[in-house]
CSV table of C-alpha atoms and ligand atoms in Angstrom, one decimal:
chain,number,residue,atom,x,y,z
A,218,MET,CA,147.2,134.0,25.4
A,219,GLN,CA,147.2,132.8,29.0
A,220,VAL,CA,145.7,135.1,31.7
A,221,ILE,CA,146.7,134.6,35.3
A,222,MET,CA,144.6,136.3,37.9
A,223,ALA,CA,146.1,137.1,41.3
A,224,LYS,CA,144.5,135.1,44.2
A,225,GLU,CA,144.1,138.1,46.4
A,226,VAL,CA,141.5,140.3,44.6
A,227,GLY,CA,138.2,142.0,45.4
A,228,PHE,CA,137.3,144.3,48.2
A,229,CYS,CA,139.3,144.4,51.5
A,230,PHE,CA,137.5,144.3,54.8
A,231,GLY,CA,137.6,148.1,55.2
A,232,VAL,CA,135.9,148.7,51.9
A,233,LYS,CA,133.3,145.9,52.5
A,234,ARG,CA,132.5,147.4,55.9
A,235,ALA,CA,132.2,151.0,54.5
A,236,ILE,CA,129.7,149.8,51.7
A,237,LYS,CA,127.7,147.8,54.2
A,238,LEU,CA,127.4,150.8,56.6
A,239,ALA,CA,126.4,153.1,53.7
A,240,GLU,CA,123.7,150.6,52.5
A,241,LYS,CA,122.4,150.2,56.1
A,242,ALA,CA,122.1,154.0,56.4
A,243,LEU,CA,120.3,154.2,53.1
A,244,ARG,CA,117.8,151.6,54.2
A,245,GLU,CA,117.3,153.4,57.4
A,246,TYR,CA,117.2,157.1,56.3
A,247,GLY,CA,116.4,157.0,52.5
A,248,ARG,CA,118.8,159.8,51.5
A,249,VAL,CA,122.3,160.1,53.0
A,250,TYR,CA,125.3,162.3,52.4
A,251,SER,CA,128.9,161.0,51.9
A,252,LEU,CA,131.8,163.2,52.9
A,253,GLY,CA,133.7,162.8,49.6
A,254,PRO,CA,133.9,159.5,47.9
A,255,ILE,CA,133.1,156.7,50.3
A,256,ILE,CA,135.7,154.5,48.6
A,257,HIS,CA,137.8,155.2,45.6
A,258,ASN,CA,135.9,153.4,42.9
A,259,THR,CA,133.7,155.1,40.4
A,260,GLN,CA,131.3,152.2,39.7
A,261,VAL,CA,130.6,151.6,43.3
A,262,ILE,CA,130.0,155.3,44.0
A,263,GLU,CA,127.7,155.6,41.0
A,264,ALA,CA,125.7,152.5,42.2
A,265,LEU,CA,125.3,153.9,45.7
A,266,ARG,CA,124.4,157.4,44.3
A,267,GLU,CA,121.5,155.8,42.5
A,268,LYS,CA,120.3,154.4,45.8
A,269,GLY,CA,120.5,157.9,47.4
A,270,LEU,CA,124.0,158.4,48.6
A,271,GLU,CA,124.9,162.0,47.6
A,272,PRO,CA,128.4,163.4,47.9
A,273,LEU,CA,128.5,166.3,50.3
A,274,THR,CA,130.3,169.1,48.5
A,275,ASP,CA,129.6,171.9,51.0
A,276,ILE,CA,129.8,171.2,54.7
A,277,THR,CA,128.0,174.5,55.5
A,278,LEU,CA,124.7,172.9,54.3
A,279,THR,CA,122.4,172.5,57.2
A,280,ASP,CA,119.6,170.2,56.0
A,281,LYS,CA,120.5,167.7,58.7
A,282,LYS,CA,120.8,164.5,56.5
A,283,PRO,CA,123.0,161.8,58.0
A,284,VAL,CA,126.6,161.9,56.8
A,285,VAL,CA,128.8,158.8,56.1
A,286,ILE,CA,132.4,159.3,56.9
A,287,PRO,CA,134.4,157.4,54.2
A,288,SER,CA,136.8,154.5,54.8
A,289,HIS,CA,139.9,156.8,54.7
A,290,GLY,CA,138.5,158.9,57.6
A,291,VAL,CA,138.4,162.7,58.3
A,292,SER,CA,140.0,165.0,60.8
A,293,PRO,CA,138.4,165.4,64.3
A,294,GLU,CA,137.6,169.0,63.5
A,295,VAL,CA,135.5,168.0,60.5
A,296,SER,CA,133.6,165.4,62.5
A,297,LYS,CA,133.0,167.8,65.4
A,298,ARG,CA,131.8,170.5,63.0
A,299,LEU,CA,129.2,168.1,61.4
A,300,ALA,CA,128.1,166.7,64.7
A,301,GLY,CA,127.7,170.3,66.0
A,302,MET,CA,125.4,171.1,63.1
A,303,GLY,CA,123.2,168.2,64.2
A,304,MET,CA,123.9,165.9,61.3
A,305,PRO,CA,124.0,162.2,62.4
A,306,LEU,CA,127.4,160.7,61.6
A,307,ILE,CA,127.9,157.2,60.3
A,308,ASP,CA,131.5,156.5,60.8
A,309,ALA,CA,132.8,154.1,58.1
A,310,THR,CA,136.5,154.9,58.7
A,311,CYS,CA,138.5,151.7,58.3
A,312,PRO,CA,139.7,150.3,61.7
A,313,ASN,CA,143.3,150.4,60.3
A,314,VAL,CA,143.0,154.1,59.5
A,315,LYS,CA,141.5,154.7,63.0
A,316,ARG,CA,144.6,153.1,64.5
A,317,VAL,CA,146.9,155.4,62.6
A,318,GLN,CA,144.8,158.4,63.8
A,319,ARG,CA,145.1,157.2,67.4
A,320,LEU,CA,148.8,156.6,67.2
A,321,ALA,CA,149.3,160.1,65.6
A,322,ARG,CA,147.3,161.7,68.4
A,323,THR,CA,149.1,159.8,71.2
A,324,ALA,CA,152.6,160.6,69.7
A,325,ASN,CA,151.7,164.3,69.5
A,326,LYS,CA,150.4,164.3,73.1
A,327,ARG,CA,153.7,162.7,74.2
A,328,GLY,CA,155.7,165.5,72.6
A,329,TYR,CA,156.9,163.8,69.4
A,330,TYR,CA,157.0,165.7,66.1
A,331,VAL,CA,154.9,163.4,63.8
A,332,LEU,CA,156.2,162.5,60.3
A,333,VAL,CA,153.7,160.9,58.0
A,334,PHE,CA,155.0,159.0,55.0
A,335,GLY,CA,152.3,159.5,52.3
A,336,GLU,CA,150.6,161.7,49.7
A,337,LYS,CA,149.9,165.1,51.2
A,338,ASP,CA,146.7,165.6,49.1
A,339,HIS,CA,145.2,162.2,50.0
A,340,ALA,CA,142.1,162.3,52.2
A,341,GLU,CA,143.5,159.7,54.7
A,342,VAL,CA,146.7,161.8,55.2
A,343,LYS,CA,144.7,165.0,55.6
A,344,GLY,CA,142.5,163.3,58.3
A,345,ILE,CA,145.6,162.0,60.2
A,346,LEU,CA,147.2,165.4,60.1
A,347,GLY,CA,144.1,166.7,61.9
A,348,TYR,CA,145.1,164.7,65.0
A,349,ILE,CA,148.5,166.3,65.5
A,350,GLU,CA,147.6,170.0,66.0
A,351,GLY,CA,150.0,171.1,63.3
A,352,LYS,CA,153.0,169.6,65.0
A,353,GLY,CA,154.1,167.4,62.2
A,354,SER,CA,154.5,167.1,58.4
A,355,VAL,CA,153.9,164.7,55.5
A,356,PHE,CA,156.5,163.7,53.1
A,357,GLY,CA,156.6,161.3,50.1
A,358,SER,CA,160.3,160.8,49.5
A,359,VAL,CA,163.8,161.1,51.1
A,360,GLU,CA,164.3,164.3,49.2
A,361,GLU,CA,161.1,165.8,50.6
A,362,LEU,CA,162.1,164.7,54.1
A,363,LYS,CA,165.4,166.5,53.9
A,364,GLY,CA,163.6,169.8,53.7
A,365,ILE,CA,161.5,169.3,56.9
A,366,PRO,CA,162.8,171.1,60.0
A,367,PHE,CA,161.9,168.4,62.6
A,368,GLY,CA,163.4,168.3,66.1
A,369,LYS,CA,165.2,165.5,68.0
A,370,LYS,CA,162.1,163.6,69.1
A,371,VAL,CA,160.2,162.2,66.1
A,372,ALA,CA,157.4,159.7,65.6
A,373,LEU,CA,157.3,158.1,62.1
A,374,LEU,CA,154.1,156.6,60.7
A,375,SER,CA,152.8,155.9,57.2
A,376,GLN,CA,149.6,156.2,55.1
A,377,THR,CA,148.2,152.6,55.2
A,378,THR,CA,148.6,152.0,51.5
A,379,GLN,CA,152.2,153.1,51.0
A,380,ASP,CA,155.1,150.9,50.0
A,381,PRO,CA,157.1,149.5,53.0
A,382,ALA,CA,160.4,149.3,51.0
A,383,ARG,CA,160.4,153.1,50.4
A,384,PHE,CA,159.5,153.7,54.1
A,385,GLN,CA,162.5,151.7,55.2
A,386,GLU,CA,164.8,154.0,53.2
A,387,VAL,CA,164.0,157.0,55.4
A,388,ILE,CA,164.8,155.4,58.7
A,389,PRO,CA,168.7,155.7,58.5
A,390,LEU,CA,168.3,159.4,57.6
A,391,LEU,CA,166.0,159.9,60.6
A,392,LEU,CA,168.4,158.1,62.9
A,393,GLU,CA,171.2,160.5,61.9
A,394,ARG,CA,169.1,163.6,62.8
A,395,THR,CA,167.1,162.5,65.9
A,396,GLU,CA,167.8,161.4,69.5
A,397,GLU,CA,164.5,159.6,69.9
A,398,LEU,CA,162.8,157.9,67.0
A,399,LEU,CA,159.4,156.1,67.4
A,400,VAL,CA,158.5,154.0,64.4
A,401,HIS,CA,155.0,152.7,64.0
A,402,ASN,CA,154.2,150.0,61.5
A,403,THR,CA,150.9,151.4,60.1
A,404,PHE,CA,150.9,149.6,56.8
A,405,CYS,CA,147.7,147.8,55.9
A,406,LYS,CA,148.4,144.0,55.8
A,407,VAL,CA,145.9,143.4,53.0
A,408,VAL,CA,147.7,146.0,50.9
A,409,ILE,CA,151.2,144.6,51.6
A,410,SER,CA,150.2,141.0,50.8
A,411,ARG,CA,148.5,142.2,47.6
A,412,GLN,CA,151.7,144.1,46.6
A,413,LYS,CA,153.9,141.1,47.3
A,414,GLU,CA,151.7,138.7,45.2
A,415,ALA,CA,151.5,141.3,42.4
A,416,LEU,CA,155.2,141.7,42.3
A,417,GLY,CA,155.8,138.0,42.0
A,418,LEU,CA,153.2,137.7,39.3
A,419,ALA,CA,154.4,140.7,37.3
A,420,SER,CA,157.9,139.1,37.2
A,421,GLN,CA,156.5,135.9,35.6
A,422,VAL,CA,154.4,137.4,32.9
A,423,ASP,CA,154.9,139.4,29.7
A,424,CYS,CA,152.3,142.0,30.5
A,425,MET,CA,150.6,143.1,33.8
A,426,ILE,CA,147.2,144.7,34.1
A,427,VAL,CA,146.2,146.4,37.3
A,428,VAL,CA,142.5,147.2,37.6
A,429,GLY,CA,141.6,150.1,39.9
A,430,SER,CA,140.5,153.7,39.9
A,431,HIS,CA,143.1,156.3,39.1
A,432,HIS,CA,142.0,158.0,42.4
A,433,SER,CA,142.8,154.9,44.4
A,434,ALA,CA,146.1,155.3,46.2
A,435,ASN,CA,146.6,151.5,46.6
A,436,SER,CA,145.8,150.7,43.0
A,437,ARG,CA,148.3,153.3,41.8
A,438,LYS,CA,150.9,152.0,44.2
A,439,LEU,CA,150.2,148.4,43.0
A,440,ALA,CA,150.8,149.5,39.4
A,441,GLU,CA,154.0,151.4,40.4
A,442,ILE,CA,155.4,148.3,42.2
A,443,CYS,CA,154.6,146.0,39.2
A,444,LEU,CA,156.3,148.5,36.9
A,445,ARG,CA,159.6,148.0,38.7
A,446,VAL,CA,159.8,144.4,37.3
A,447,GLN,CA,157.4,144.6,34.4
A,448,PRO,CA,157.7,147.6,32.1
A,449,LYS,CA,154.5,146.5,30.3
A,450,THR,CA,152.3,147.3,33.3
A,451,PHE,CA,149.0,149.2,32.6
A,452,GLN,CA,146.5,150.5,35.0
A,453,ILE,CA,142.9,150.5,33.9
A,454,GLU,CA,139.5,151.2,35.5
A,455,THR,CA,137.2,149.2,33.2
A,456,PRO,CA,137.7,146.7,30.4
A,457,LYS,CA,137.0,149.4,27.8
A,458,GLU,CA,140.4,150.8,28.4
A,459,LEU,CA,142.3,147.7,27.3
A,460,LYS,CA,144.3,148.3,24.1
A,461,GLY,CA,145.1,145.5,21.6
A,462,GLU,CA,148.6,146.9,21.0
A,463,TRP,CA,149.6,146.1,24.6
A,464,PHE,CA,149.4,142.4,23.9
A,465,LYS,CA,151.5,142.0,20.7
A,466,ASP,CA,154.0,139.1,21.2
A,467,VAL,CA,152.5,138.5,24.7
A,468,ASN,CA,151.9,135.0,25.8
A,469,LYS,CA,151.1,135.5,29.5
A,470,VAL,CA,149.2,138.3,31.1
A,471,GLY,CA,149.0,138.9,34.9
A,472,LEU,CA,145.9,140.5,36.3
A,473,THR,CA,145.4,142.1,39.7
A,474,GLY,CA,143.2,144.8,41.3
A,475,GLY,CA,143.1,147.4,44.1
A,476,THR,CA,141.3,146.9,47.4
A,477,SER,CA,138.4,149.0,46.2
A,478,THR,CA,138.0,147.2,42.8
A,479,PRO,CA,134.9,145.0,42.6
A,480,LEU,CA,135.6,141.4,41.8
A,481,GLU,CA,133.0,141.6,39.0
A,482,VAL,CA,135.1,144.2,37.2
A,483,LEU,CA,138.2,142.0,37.4
A,484,LYS,CA,136.1,139.1,36.0
A,485,GLU,CA,135.0,141.2,33.1
A,486,VAL,CA,138.5,142.3,32.3
A,487,HIS,CA,139.6,138.6,32.5
A,488,LYS,CA,136.8,137.7,30.1
A,489,VAL,CA,137.8,140.4,27.6
A,490,LEU,CA,141.5,139.5,27.8
A,491,LEU,CA,140.7,135.9,27.0
A,492,SER,CA,138.3,136.8,24.1
A,493,GLY,CA,140.7,139.3,22.6
A,494,HIS,CA,137.8,141.6,21.8
A,495,TYR,CA,139.4,144.9,22.8
A,496,VAL,CA,137.6,148.1,22.0
A,497,ILE,CA,140.7,149.9,20.8
B,71,F3S,FE1,141.4,149.5,55.4
B,71,F3S,FE2,143.5,148.4,54.2
B,71,F3S,FE3,141.2,148.4,53.0
B,71,F3S,S1,143.5,150.3,55.4
B,71,F3S,S2,140.2,150.3,53.7
B,71,F3S,S3,141.7,147.4,54.9
B,71,F3S,S4,143.1,148.8,52.1
């Protein structure tokens, strides 16, 4: 069986930066809090936890340890509250996410109703919504958009890891219902280019494996996009999840990973695929 690994794999710059900042804080302070998972990858979180990075589950705690703001950012209210409690903040928000937050705040100040294309429960989206003082909504599909009572002046932006093709589908609908439509391209270029490569690879192979945490929005999206052209697409977090039955009559396997998936894990999956030693 031939295994073809995508060229664009491993951490994106936003994830690398967040890990670096967390490690620097650990060296400086010893023990540090993280406001939710610093990135969406279980292995990395566990490795950092062993070094002293604890998830902060209750922000009413007042033991004044420094807090790392994760790559997907938080709302201004949360940062203000932590800073007000005297907890030093280490801001590891990805610069791409910061840009979306800034655009949302400016659009709100200029009187636009802000529509965010994304997953309403995702931390990045929750953080962005914090910048628009309740004057906006999040939606994940054309159907959901239809139910939102927005006005005639709308600003449209997207969670950084969404699929641009789906985003484009909503623009005609918004043009029908608005007088002024401001569209910001807030997709992460790393994610788009990874999605494109994965789509091409998935259409050339008999089976596609996407390695990434099930909590990682960009890994899930990657698998969803591959599934459109390759029904045998499977998302796994570690090589232990590979199943022998997926590879019956398969000659070529494609392999890709999310932006928070360590390269070492992809290499391990690659090795297991070549050896054929699946656990199940
Ligand atoms: Fe940032 Fe894009 Fe990575 S938004 S955290 S560079 S996936």
